[in-house]
């Protein structure tokens, strides 16, 4: 488990490229037959990847002990989206098939959770977010067709994209976790531009679907003190509530976003005009 502390906006202004990458970028999310985990002190979000290839991967009791409980989901909820081959998630003895670009919400109180791939030649890749929870909601799978879609942008501004909201109040109840996937259209390179902040929530972006020779320039920082990170395929960026979170790629790409915080109102954003950025 990696631990990332909360970073004050004034502190972030003093960081160089290496410092920004150390505090906000997670470079390795998927490792074969392992579970990776980053615990951020910002709103206590936990995120990472699960890539079962030759064997089952479990969320074992030791992870719960690391955060002061008997088992990991004793006081947490978890959402995941599969970006690989078909996988099986077994929760307290009940198996759930999760295919490419399907999501699964796991409610608080699940004790035994394990992950497997149907075909080791095309293994599942479960990207997950977990947030503190106060009550138990039912576990549920969400397909791409069941997600709530919104299409934004246009080709003229190179930001035409569809936002698929999987884990949102319009689709299913959760305590605080909100999660979805955004696909850029071919030829579009910008996400979330014009950009915004939201003081009520933090967010994590996970970029994927990128070629080896491509990159996303992810912009962060206060609107008048912007910085950037060069992000490669299957890497994640932590975005504090004081920071913008927007990117432009050398090619089109897809990303998963997850939010944790005070509310679940997707449109609760503080918009920033492009001319006001510095």
PDB file of C-alpha atoms in Angstrom:
ATOM      1  CA  UNK A   1       0.000   0.000   0.000  1.00  0.00           C
ATOM      2  CA  UNK A   2       1.375   3.373  -1.042  1.00  0.00           C
ATOM      3  CA  UNK A   3       0.501   6.302   1.207  1.00  0.00           C
ATOM      4  CA  UNK A   4       0.070   9.759  -0.331  1.00  0.00           C
ATOM      5  CA  UNK A   5      -0.327  12.647   2.077  1.00  0.00           C
ATOM      6  CA  UNK A   6      -2.514  15.663   1.430  1.00  0.00           C
ATOM      7  CA  UNK A   7      -0.537  18.508  -0.161  1.00  0.00           C
ATOM      8  CA  UNK A   8      -1.377  22.162   0.446  1.00  0.00           C
ATOM      9  CA  UNK A   9      -1.750  24.337  -2.657  1.00  0.00           C
ATOM     10  CA  UNK A  10       1.033  26.636  -1.429  1.00  0.00           C
ATOM     11  CA  UNK A  11       3.335  23.642  -1.028  1.00  0.00           C
ATOM     12  CA  UNK A  12       2.507  22.386  -4.522  1.00  0.00           C
ATOM     13  CA  UNK A  13       3.694  25.673  -6.046  1.00  0.00           C
ATOM     14  CA  UNK A  14       7.225  24.938  -4.797  1.00  0.00           C
ATOM     15  CA  UNK A  15       7.482  21.443  -6.306  1.00  0.00           C
ATOM     16  CA  UNK A  16       9.520  20.693  -9.414  1.00  0.00           C
ATOM     17  CA  UNK A  17       8.602  18.016 -11.963  1.00  0.00           C
ATOM     18  CA  UNK A  18      10.026  15.196  -9.847  1.00  0.00           C
ATOM     19  CA  UNK A  19       8.207  16.475  -6.772  1.00  0.00           C
ATOM     20  CA  UNK A  20       4.858  16.775  -8.563  1.00  0.00           C
ATOM     21  CA  UNK A  21       5.167  13.249  -9.941  1.00  0.00           C
ATOM     22  CA  UNK A  22       6.060  11.853  -6.526  1.00  0.00           C
ATOM     23  CA  UNK A  23       3.048  13.433  -4.809  1.00  0.00           C
ATOM     24  CA  UNK A  24       0.304  13.212  -7.443  1.00  0.00           C
ATOM     25  CA  UNK A  25       1.147  10.582 -10.096  1.00  0.00           C
ATOM     26  CA  UNK A  26       0.813   6.812  -9.677  1.00  0.00           C
ATOM     27  CA  UNK A  27       2.909   5.251 -12.416  1.00  0.00           C
ATOM     28  CA  UNK A  28       2.209   1.539 -11.872  1.00  0.00           C
ATOM     29  CA  UNK A  29      -1.430   0.556 -11.451  1.00  0.00           C
ATOM     30  CA  UNK A  30      -1.533  -2.975 -12.900  1.00  0.00           C
ATOM     31  CA  UNK A  31       0.848  -5.799 -11.948  1.00  0.00           C
ATOM     32  CA  UNK A  32       0.140  -9.365 -13.051  1.00  0.00           C
ATOM     33  CA  UNK A  33      -1.464 -11.515 -10.329  1.00  0.00           C
ATOM     34  CA  UNK A  34      -1.311  -8.709  -7.789  1.00  0.00           C
ATOM     35  CA  UNK A  35      -3.457  -6.019  -6.237  1.00  0.00           C
ATOM     36  CA  UNK A  36      -1.936  -2.538  -6.179  1.00  0.00           C
ATOM     37  CA  UNK A  37      -3.212   0.050  -3.725  1.00  0.00           C
ATOM     38  CA  UNK A  38      -2.662   3.750  -3.136  1.00  0.00           C
ATOM     39  CA  UNK A  39      -4.174   5.313  -0.005  1.00  0.00           C
ATOM     40  CA  UNK A  40      -4.564   9.071  -0.263  1.00  0.00           C
ATOM     41  CA  UNK A  41      -5.139  11.200   2.810  1.00  0.00           C
ATOM     42  CA  UNK A  42      -7.289  13.445   0.582  1.00  0.00           C
ATOM     43  CA  UNK A  43     -10.825  12.376   1.515  1.00  0.00           C
ATOM     44  CA  UNK A  44      -9.368   8.920   2.367  1.00  0.00           C
ATOM     45  CA  UNK A  45      -9.787   7.554  -1.138  1.00  0.00           C
ATOM     46  CA  UNK A  46      -8.109   4.241  -1.972  1.00  0.00           C
ATOM     47  CA  UNK A  47      -7.491   3.266  -5.606  1.00  0.00           C
ATOM     48  CA  UNK A  48      -5.500   0.825  -7.683  1.00  0.00           C
ATOM     49  CA  UNK A  49      -5.583  -2.105 -10.065  1.00  0.00           C
ATOM     50  CA  UNK A  50      -6.255  -5.842  -9.865  1.00  0.00           C
ATOM     51  CA  UNK A  51      -4.873  -7.980 -12.700  1.00  0.00           C
ATOM     52  CA  UNK A  52      -5.488 -11.720 -12.148  1.00  0.00           C
ATOM     53  CA  UNK A  53      -3.697 -13.703 -14.846  1.00  0.00           C
ATOM     54  CA  UNK A  54      -2.665 -17.167 -13.665  1.00  0.00           C
ATOM     55  CA  UNK A  55      -4.275 -17.120 -10.219  1.00  0.00           C
ATOM     56  CA  UNK A  56      -6.976 -15.591  -8.084  1.00  0.00           C
ATOM     57  CA  UNK A  57      -6.251 -12.286  -6.343  1.00  0.00           C
ATOM     58  CA  UNK A  58      -7.892 -11.562  -3.003  1.00  0.00           C
ATOM     59  CA  UNK A  59      -8.457  -8.552  -0.796  1.00  0.00           C
ATOM     60  CA  UNK A  60      -7.057 -10.170   2.312  1.00  0.00           C
ATOM     61  CA  UNK A  61      -7.676  -9.364   5.969  1.00  0.00           C
ATOM     62  CA  UNK A  62      -4.233  -7.789   6.358  1.00  0.00           C
ATOM     63  CA  UNK A  63      -5.346  -4.822   4.249  1.00  0.00           C
ATOM     64  CA  UNK A  64      -8.135  -4.193   6.730  1.00  0.00           C
ATOM     65  CA  UNK A  65      -5.708  -4.265   9.611  1.00  0.00           C
ATOM     66  CA  UNK A  66      -3.553  -1.682   7.832  1.00  0.00           C
ATOM     67  CA  UNK A  67      -6.452   0.785   8.061  1.00  0.00           C
ATOM     68  CA  UNK A  68      -7.555  -0.192  11.571  1.00  0.00           C
ATOM     69  CA  UNK A  69     -10.500  -2.516  10.871  1.00  0.00           C
ATOM     70  CA  UNK A  70     -11.017  -6.286  10.800  1.00  0.00           C
ATOM     71  CA  UNK A  71     -11.521  -6.470   7.020  1.00  0.00           C
ATOM     72  CA  UNK A  72     -11.054  -3.962   4.234  1.00  0.00           C
ATOM     73  CA  UNK A  73     -14.696  -3.224   3.410  1.00  0.00           C
ATOM     74  CA  UNK A  74     -15.909  -3.206   7.012  1.00  0.00           C
ATOM     75  CA  UNK A  75     -16.403   0.575   6.801  1.00  0.00           C
ATOM     76  CA  UNK A  76     -15.827   1.139   3.064  1.00  0.00           C
ATOM     77  CA  UNK A  77     -17.554   0.805  -0.313  1.00  0.00           C
ATOM     78  CA  UNK A  78     -15.777  -0.054  -3.561  1.00  0.00           C
ATOM     79  CA  UNK A  79     -16.400   0.538  -7.245  1.00  0.00           C
ATOM     80  CA  UNK A  80     -14.503  -1.002 -10.163  1.00  0.00           C
ATOM     81  CA  UNK A  81     -14.493  -0.872 -13.946  1.00  0.00           C
ATOM     82  CA  UNK A  82     -12.979  -3.649 -16.044  1.00  0.00           C
ATOM     83  CA  UNK A  83     -10.748  -2.498 -18.921  1.00  0.00           C
ATOM     84  CA  UNK A  84      -9.556  -5.995 -19.882  1.00  0.00           C
ATOM     85  CA  UNK A  85     -10.972  -9.422 -20.641  1.00  0.00           C
ATOM     86  CA  UNK A  86     -13.919 -10.983 -18.857  1.00  0.00           C
ATOM     87  CA  UNK A  87     -13.373 -11.480 -15.153  1.00  0.00           C
ATOM     88  CA  UNK A  88     -15.124 -13.009 -12.190  1.00  0.00           C
ATOM     89  CA  UNK A  89     -15.503 -11.137  -8.899  1.00  0.00           C
ATOM     90  CA  UNK A  90     -16.586 -13.373  -6.022  1.00  0.00           C
ATOM     91  CA  UNK A  91     -18.100 -11.585  -3.040  1.00  0.00           C
ATOM     92  CA  UNK A  92     -18.806 -13.669   0.062  1.00  0.00           C
ATOM     93  CA  UNK A  93     -19.288 -16.758  -2.116  1.00  0.00           C
ATOM     94  CA  UNK A  94     -21.410 -15.111  -4.849  1.00  0.00           C
ATOM     95  CA  UNK A  95     -19.757 -14.856  -8.272  1.00  0.00           C
ATOM     96  CA  UNK A  96     -20.284 -11.866 -10.588  1.00  0.00           C
ATOM     97  CA  UNK A  97     -19.152 -11.856 -14.227  1.00  0.00           C
ATOM     98  CA  UNK A  98     -17.701  -8.466 -15.220  1.00  0.00           C
ATOM     99  CA  UNK A  99     -16.849  -7.946 -18.889  1.00  0.00           C
ATOM    100  CA  UNK A 100     -14.972  -5.214 -20.746  1.00  0.00           C
ATOM    101  CA  UNK A 101     -16.184  -1.730 -19.742  1.00  0.00           C
ATOM    102  CA  UNK A 102     -18.641  -3.089 -17.209  1.00  0.00           C
ATOM    103  CA  UNK A 103     -18.628  -1.789 -13.649  1.00  0.00           C
ATOM    104  CA  UNK A 104     -19.335  -3.383 -10.293  1.00  0.00           C
ATOM    105  CA  UNK A 105     -20.318  -1.609  -7.083  1.00  0.00           C
ATOM    106  CA  UNK A 106     -19.542  -3.516  -3.868  1.00  0.00           C
ATOM    107  CA  UNK A 107     -21.328  -2.282  -0.769  1.00  0.00           C
ATOM    108  CA  UNK A 108     -19.917  -1.841   2.711  1.00  0.00           C
ATOM    109  CA  UNK A 109     -19.645  -5.032   4.745  1.00  0.00           C
ATOM    110  CA  UNK A 110     -18.381  -7.456   2.095  1.00  0.00           C
ATOM    111  CA  UNK A 111     -15.874  -9.678   3.908  1.00  0.00           C
ATOM    112  CA  UNK A 112     -14.335 -11.962   1.301  1.00  0.00           C
ATOM    113  CA  UNK A 113     -13.652 -10.551  -2.159  1.00  0.00           C
ATOM    114  CA  UNK A 114     -11.594 -12.319  -4.823  1.00  0.00           C
ATOM    115  CA  UNK A 115     -10.854 -11.717  -8.499  1.00  0.00           C
ATOM    116  CA  UNK A 116     -10.144 -14.079 -11.394  1.00  0.00           C
ATOM    117  CA  UNK A 117      -9.920 -14.002 -15.180  1.00  0.00           C
ATOM    118  CA  UNK A 118     -11.962 -16.235 -17.461  1.00  0.00           C
ATOM    119  CA  UNK A 119      -9.067 -16.478 -19.946  1.00  0.00           C
ATOM    120  CA  UNK A 120      -5.464 -15.994 -18.821  1.00  0.00           C
ATOM    121  CA  UNK A 121      -4.529 -15.076 -22.418  1.00  0.00           C
ATOM    122  CA  UNK A 122      -6.914 -12.106 -22.154  1.00  0.00           C
ATOM    123  CA  UNK A 123      -6.926 -11.304 -18.443  1.00  0.00           C
ATOM    124  CA  UNK A 124      -9.256  -8.939 -16.654  1.00  0.00           C
ATOM    125  CA  UNK A 125      -7.979  -5.569 -15.496  1.00  0.00           C
ATOM    126  CA  UNK A 126     -10.101  -4.201 -12.691  1.00  0.00           C
ATOM    127  CA  UNK A 127      -9.453  -0.540 -11.890  1.00  0.00           C
ATOM    128  CA  UNK A 128     -11.054   0.325  -8.544  1.00  0.00           C
ATOM    129  CA  UNK A 129     -11.823   3.231  -6.220  1.00  0.00           C
ATOM    130  CA  UNK A 130     -12.852   2.834  -2.584  1.00  0.00           C
ATOM    131  CA  UNK A 131     -14.293   5.403  -0.174  1.00  0.00           C
ATOM    132  CA  UNK A 132     -15.310   5.450   3.487  1.00  0.00           C
ATOM    133  CA  UNK A 133     -18.965   4.451   3.902  1.00  0.00           C
ATOM    134  CA  UNK A 134     -21.612   4.934   6.594  1.00  0.00           C
ATOM    135  CA  UNK A 135     -24.242   2.426   5.509  1.00  0.00           C
ATOM    136  CA  UNK A 136     -24.611  -0.648   3.320  1.00  0.00           C
ATOM    137  CA  UNK A 137     -26.038  -0.477  -0.195  1.00  0.00           C
ATOM    138  CA  UNK A 138     -26.590  -3.520  -2.441  1.00  0.00           C
ATOM    139  CA  UNK A 139     -23.832  -4.844  -4.644  1.00  0.00           C
ATOM    140  CA  UNK A 140     -24.694  -4.331  -8.314  1.00  0.00           C
ATOM    141  CA  UNK A 141     -23.174  -4.697 -11.779  1.00  0.00           C
ATOM    142  CA  UNK A 142     -23.590  -1.828 -14.259  1.00  0.00           C
ATOM    143  CA  UNK A 143     -23.149  -2.375 -17.987  1.00  0.00           C
ATOM    144  CA  UNK A 144     -22.122   0.315 -20.466  1.00  0.00           C
ATOM    145  CA  UNK A 145     -25.732   0.415 -21.695  1.00  0.00           C
ATOM    146  CA  UNK A 146     -27.004   1.026 -18.144  1.00  0.00           C
ATOM    147  CA  UNK A 147     -24.587   3.880 -17.495  1.00  0.00           C
ATOM    148  CA  UNK A 148     -25.899   7.427 -17.817  1.00  0.00           C
ATOM    149  CA  UNK A 149     -24.232   8.981 -20.919  1.00  0.00           C
ATOM    150  CA  UNK A 150     -23.573  12.652 -21.651  1.00  0.00           C
ATOM    151  CA  UNK A 151     -21.902  13.815 -24.881  1.00  0.00           C
ATOM    152  CA  UNK A 152     -19.973  17.081 -24.702  1.00  0.00           C
ATOM    153  CA  UNK A 153     -17.652  19.177 -26.864  1.00  0.00           C
ATOM    154  CA  UNK A 154     -17.176  19.238 -30.605  1.00  0.00           C
ATOM    155  CA  UNK A 155     -14.602  18.466 -33.261  1.00  0.00           C
ATOM    156  CA  UNK A 156     -13.811  22.138 -33.827  1.00  0.00           C
ATOM    157  CA  UNK A 157     -12.467  22.390 -30.270  1.00  0.00           C
ATOM    158  CA  UNK A 158     -10.865  18.910 -30.302  1.00  0.00           C
ATOM    159  CA  UNK A 159     -12.860  17.920 -27.198  1.00  0.00           C
ATOM    160  CA  UNK A 160     -15.764  15.767 -28.408  1.00  0.00           C
ATOM    161  CA  UNK A 161     -16.299  13.069 -25.806  1.00  0.00           C
ATOM    162  CA  UNK A 162     -18.941  10.916 -24.141  1.00  0.00           C
ATOM    163  CA  UNK A 163     -19.076  10.662 -20.367  1.00  0.00           C
ATOM    164  CA  UNK A 164     -20.504   7.365 -19.113  1.00  0.00           C
ATOM    165  CA  UNK A 165     -21.634   7.774 -15.508  1.00  0.00           C
ATOM    166  CA  UNK A 166     -21.686   4.275 -13.990  1.00  0.00           C
ATOM    167  CA  UNK A 167     -21.731   4.862 -10.252  1.00  0.00           C
ATOM    168  CA  UNK A 168     -23.859   7.961  -9.724  1.00  0.00           C
ATOM    169  CA  UNK A 169     -27.139   8.607  -7.867  1.00  0.00           C
ATOM    170  CA  UNK A 170     -29.130   8.434 -11.133  1.00  0.00           C
ATOM    171  CA  UNK A 171     -28.012   4.823 -11.592  1.00  0.00           C
ATOM    172  CA  UNK A 172     -27.639   3.395  -8.072  1.00  0.00           C
ATOM    173  CA  UNK A 173     -27.261   4.572  -4.456  1.00  0.00           C
ATOM    174  CA  UNK A 174     -23.836   4.825  -2.804  1.00  0.00           C
ATOM    175  CA  UNK A 175     -22.551   6.548   0.301  1.00  0.00           C
ATOM    176  CA  UNK A 176     -20.194   8.990  -1.421  1.00  0.00           C
ATOM    177  CA  UNK A 177     -18.346   7.259  -4.254  1.00  0.00           C
ATOM    178  CA  UNK A 178     -19.010   8.574  -7.783  1.00  0.00           C
ATOM    179  CA  UNK A 179     -17.310   6.910 -10.738  1.00  0.00           C
ATOM    180  CA  UNK A 180     -17.426   6.769 -14.517  1.00  0.00           C
ATOM    181  CA  UNK A 181     -15.588   6.545 -17.819  1.00  0.00           C
ATOM    182  CA  UNK A 182     -14.984   9.137 -20.524  1.00  0.00           C
ATOM    183  CA  UNK A 183     -14.263   8.221 -24.153  1.00  0.00           C
ATOM    184  CA  UNK A 184     -12.773  10.742 -26.554  1.00  0.00           C
ATOM    185  CA  UNK A 185     -13.836  10.612 -30.179  1.00  0.00           C
ATOM    186  CA  UNK A 186     -11.093   9.960 -32.777  1.00  0.00           C
ATOM    187  CA  UNK A 187      -9.362  13.240 -33.523  1.00  0.00           C
ATOM    188  CA  UNK A 188     -10.325  14.801 -30.186  1.00  0.00           C
ATOM    189  CA  UNK A 189      -7.498  15.318 -27.710  1.00  0.00           C
ATOM    190  CA  UNK A 190      -8.781  17.516 -24.855  1.00  0.00           C
ATOM    191  CA  UNK A 191     -10.710  16.345 -21.813  1.00  0.00           C
ATOM    192  CA  UNK A 192     -12.495  18.653 -19.351  1.00  0.00           C
ATOM    193  CA  UNK A 193     -11.688  21.856 -21.196  1.00  0.00           C
ATOM    194  CA  UNK A 194     -12.848  24.479 -20.346  1.00  0.00           C
ATOM    195  CA  UNK A 195     -11.771  23.156 -16.967  1.00  0.00           C
ATOM    196  CA  UNK A 196     -13.117  23.463 -13.437  1.00  0.00           C
ATOM    197  CA  UNK A 197     -12.447  22.785  -9.784  1.00  0.00           C
ATOM    198  CA  UNK A 198     -14.877  21.473  -7.173  1.00  0.00           C
ATOM    199  CA  UNK A 199     -14.066  22.372  -3.576  1.00  0.00           C
ATOM    200  CA  UNK A 200     -16.581  19.820  -2.333  1.00  0.00           C
ATOM    201  CA  UNK A 201     -14.879  16.781  -3.890  1.00  0.00           C
ATOM    202  CA  UNK A 202     -11.485  15.424  -4.816  1.00  0.00           C
ATOM    203  CA  UNK A 203     -10.956  13.339  -7.956  1.00  0.00           C
ATOM    204  CA  UNK A 204      -8.628  10.723  -9.415  1.00  0.00           C
ATOM    205  CA  UNK A 205      -8.106  10.278 -13.166  1.00  0.00           C
ATOM    206  CA  UNK A 206      -6.878   6.977 -14.610  1.00  0.00           C
ATOM    207  CA  UNK A 207      -5.734   7.195 -18.247  1.00  0.00           C
ATOM    208  CA  UNK A 208      -5.705   4.180 -20.571  1.00  0.00           C
ATOM    209  CA  UNK A 209      -6.208   3.116 -24.183  1.00  0.00           C
ATOM    210  CA  UNK A 210      -3.004   4.928 -25.174  1.00  0.00           C
ATOM    211  CA  UNK A 211      -0.296   3.783 -27.570  1.00  0.00           C
ATOM    212  CA  UNK A 212       3.239   3.221 -26.302  1.00  0.00           C
ATOM    213  CA  UNK A 213       4.538   6.298 -28.113  1.00  0.00           C
ATOM    214  CA  UNK A 214       1.734   8.600 -26.922  1.00  0.00           C
ATOM    215  CA  UNK A 215       1.181  10.632 -23.768  1.00  0.00           C
ATOM    216  CA  UNK A 216      -1.333  12.873 -22.047  1.00  0.00           C
ATOM    217  CA  UNK A 217      -0.250  16.233 -20.691  1.00  0.00           C
ATOM    218  CA  UNK A 218      -2.361  16.424 -17.536  1.00  0.00           C
ATOM    219  CA  UNK A 219      -2.824  19.950 -16.207  1.00  0.00           C
ATOM    220  CA  UNK A 220      -3.192  20.543 -12.492  1.00  0.00           C
ATOM    221  CA  UNK A 221      -2.744  23.311  -9.929  1.00  0.00           C
ATOM    222  CA  UNK A 222      -4.745  26.363  -8.960  1.00  0.00           C
ATOM    223  CA  UNK A 223      -6.276  28.131 -11.987  1.00  0.00           C
ATOM    224  CA  UNK A 224      -3.727  30.955 -11.810  1.00  0.00           C
ATOM    225  CA  UNK A 225      -0.817  28.614 -10.947  1.00  0.00           C
ATOM    226  CA  UNK A 226      -1.097  25.740 -13.397  1.00  0.00           C
ATOM    227  CA  UNK A 227       1.408  22.907 -13.719  1.00  0.00           C
ATOM    228  CA  UNK A 228       1.451  19.752 -15.800  1.00  0.00           C
ATOM    229  CA  UNK A 229       2.356  16.078 -15.571  1.00  0.00           C
ATOM    230  CA  UNK A 230       3.282  13.848 -18.508  1.00  0.00           C
ATOM    231  CA  UNK A 231       1.134  10.722 -18.099  1.00  0.00           C
ATOM    232  CA  UNK A 232       1.572   7.395 -19.892  1.00  0.00           C
ATOM    233  CA  UNK A 233      -0.814   4.516 -20.522  1.00  0.00           C
ATOM    234  CA  UNK A 234      -2.514   3.038 -17.430  1.00  0.00           C
ATOM    235  CA  UNK A 235      -1.303   5.657 -14.982  1.00  0.00           C
ATOM    236  CA  UNK A 236      -3.365   7.632 -12.458  1.00  0.00           C
ATOM    237  CA  UNK A 237      -3.316  11.218 -11.189  1.00  0.00           C
ATOM    238  CA  UNK A 238      -4.597  12.460  -7.820  1.00  0.00           C
ATOM    239  CA  UNK A 239      -6.451  15.777  -8.023  1.00  0.00           C
ATOM    240  CA  UNK A 240      -7.023  17.726  -4.784  1.00  0.00           C
ATOM    241  CA  UNK A 241     -10.185  19.804  -4.561  1.00  0.00           C
ATOM    242  CA  UNK A 242      -8.197  23.041  -5.083  1.00  0.00           C
ATOM    243  CA  UNK A 243      -6.735  21.831  -8.375  1.00  0.00           C
ATOM    244  CA  UNK A 244      -7.937  21.867 -11.947  1.00  0.00           C
ATOM    245  CA  UNK A 245      -7.810  18.475 -13.697  1.00  0.00           C
ATOM    246  CA  UNK A 246      -7.664  18.543 -17.451  1.00  0.00           C
ATOM    247  CA  UNK A 247      -5.536  16.927 -20.113  1.00  0.00           C
ATOM    248  CA  UNK A 248      -4.572  16.916 -23.754  1.00  0.00           C
ATOM    249  CA  UNK A 249      -3.172  13.876 -25.506  1.00  0.00           C
ATOM    250  CA  UNK A 250      -0.917  13.284 -28.458  1.00  0.00           C
ATOM    251  CA  UNK A 251      -3.648  10.838 -29.599  1.00  0.00           C
ATOM    252  CA  UNK A 252      -7.184  10.095 -28.443  1.00  0.00           C
ATOM    253  CA  UNK A 253      -7.542   8.030 -25.244  1.00  0.00           C
ATOM    254  CA  UNK A 254     -10.024   6.998 -22.561  1.00  0.00           C
ATOM    255  CA  UNK A 255     -10.001   7.707 -18.850  1.00  0.00           C
ATOM    256  CA  UNK A 256     -11.828   6.650 -15.704  1.00  0.00           C
ATOM    257  CA  UNK A 257     -12.706   9.273 -13.138  1.00  0.00           C
ATOM    258  CA  UNK A 258     -13.676   8.763  -9.530  1.00  0.00           C
ATOM    259  CA  UNK A 259     -14.794  11.347  -6.973  1.00  0.00           C
ATOM    260  CA  UNK A 260     -15.104  11.317  -3.184  1.00  0.00           C
ATOM    261  CA  UNK A 261     -16.216  14.143  -0.919  1.00  0.00           C
ATOM    262  CA  UNK A 262     -19.071  16.182   0.471  1.00  0.00           C
ATOM    263  CA  UNK A 263     -21.701  15.561  -2.200  1.00  0.00           C
ATOM    264  CA  UNK A 264     -22.531  13.522  -5.276  1.00  0.00           C
ATOM    265  CA  UNK A 265     -23.889  16.301  -7.491  1.00  0.00           C
ATOM    266  CA  UNK A 266     -22.069  15.757 -10.784  1.00  0.00           C
ATOM    267  CA  UNK A 267     -22.694  19.328 -11.975  1.00  0.00           C
ATOM    268  CA  UNK A 268     -21.398  20.941  -8.746  1.00  0.00           C
ATOM    269  CA  UNK A 269     -18.331  22.545 -10.367  1.00  0.00           C
ATOM    270  CA  UNK A 270     -16.601  25.909 -10.242  1.00  0.00           C
ATOM    271  CA  UNK A 271     -16.055  26.598 -13.934  1.00  0.00           C
ATOM    272  CA  UNK A 272     -12.965  28.474 -15.123  1.00  0.00           C
ATOM    273  CA  UNK A 273     -12.834  30.332 -18.423  1.00  0.00           C
ATOM    274  CA  UNK A 274      -9.830  29.574 -20.632  1.00  0.00           C
ATOM    275  CA  UNK A 275      -8.822  33.258 -20.629  1.00  0.00           C
ATOM    276  CA  UNK A 276      -8.586  33.155 -16.822  1.00  0.00           C
ATOM    277  CA  UNK A 277      -6.005  30.360 -16.728  1.00  0.00           C
ATOM    278  CA  UNK A 278      -2.381  31.160 -16.022  1.00  0.00           C
TER     279      UNK A 278
END
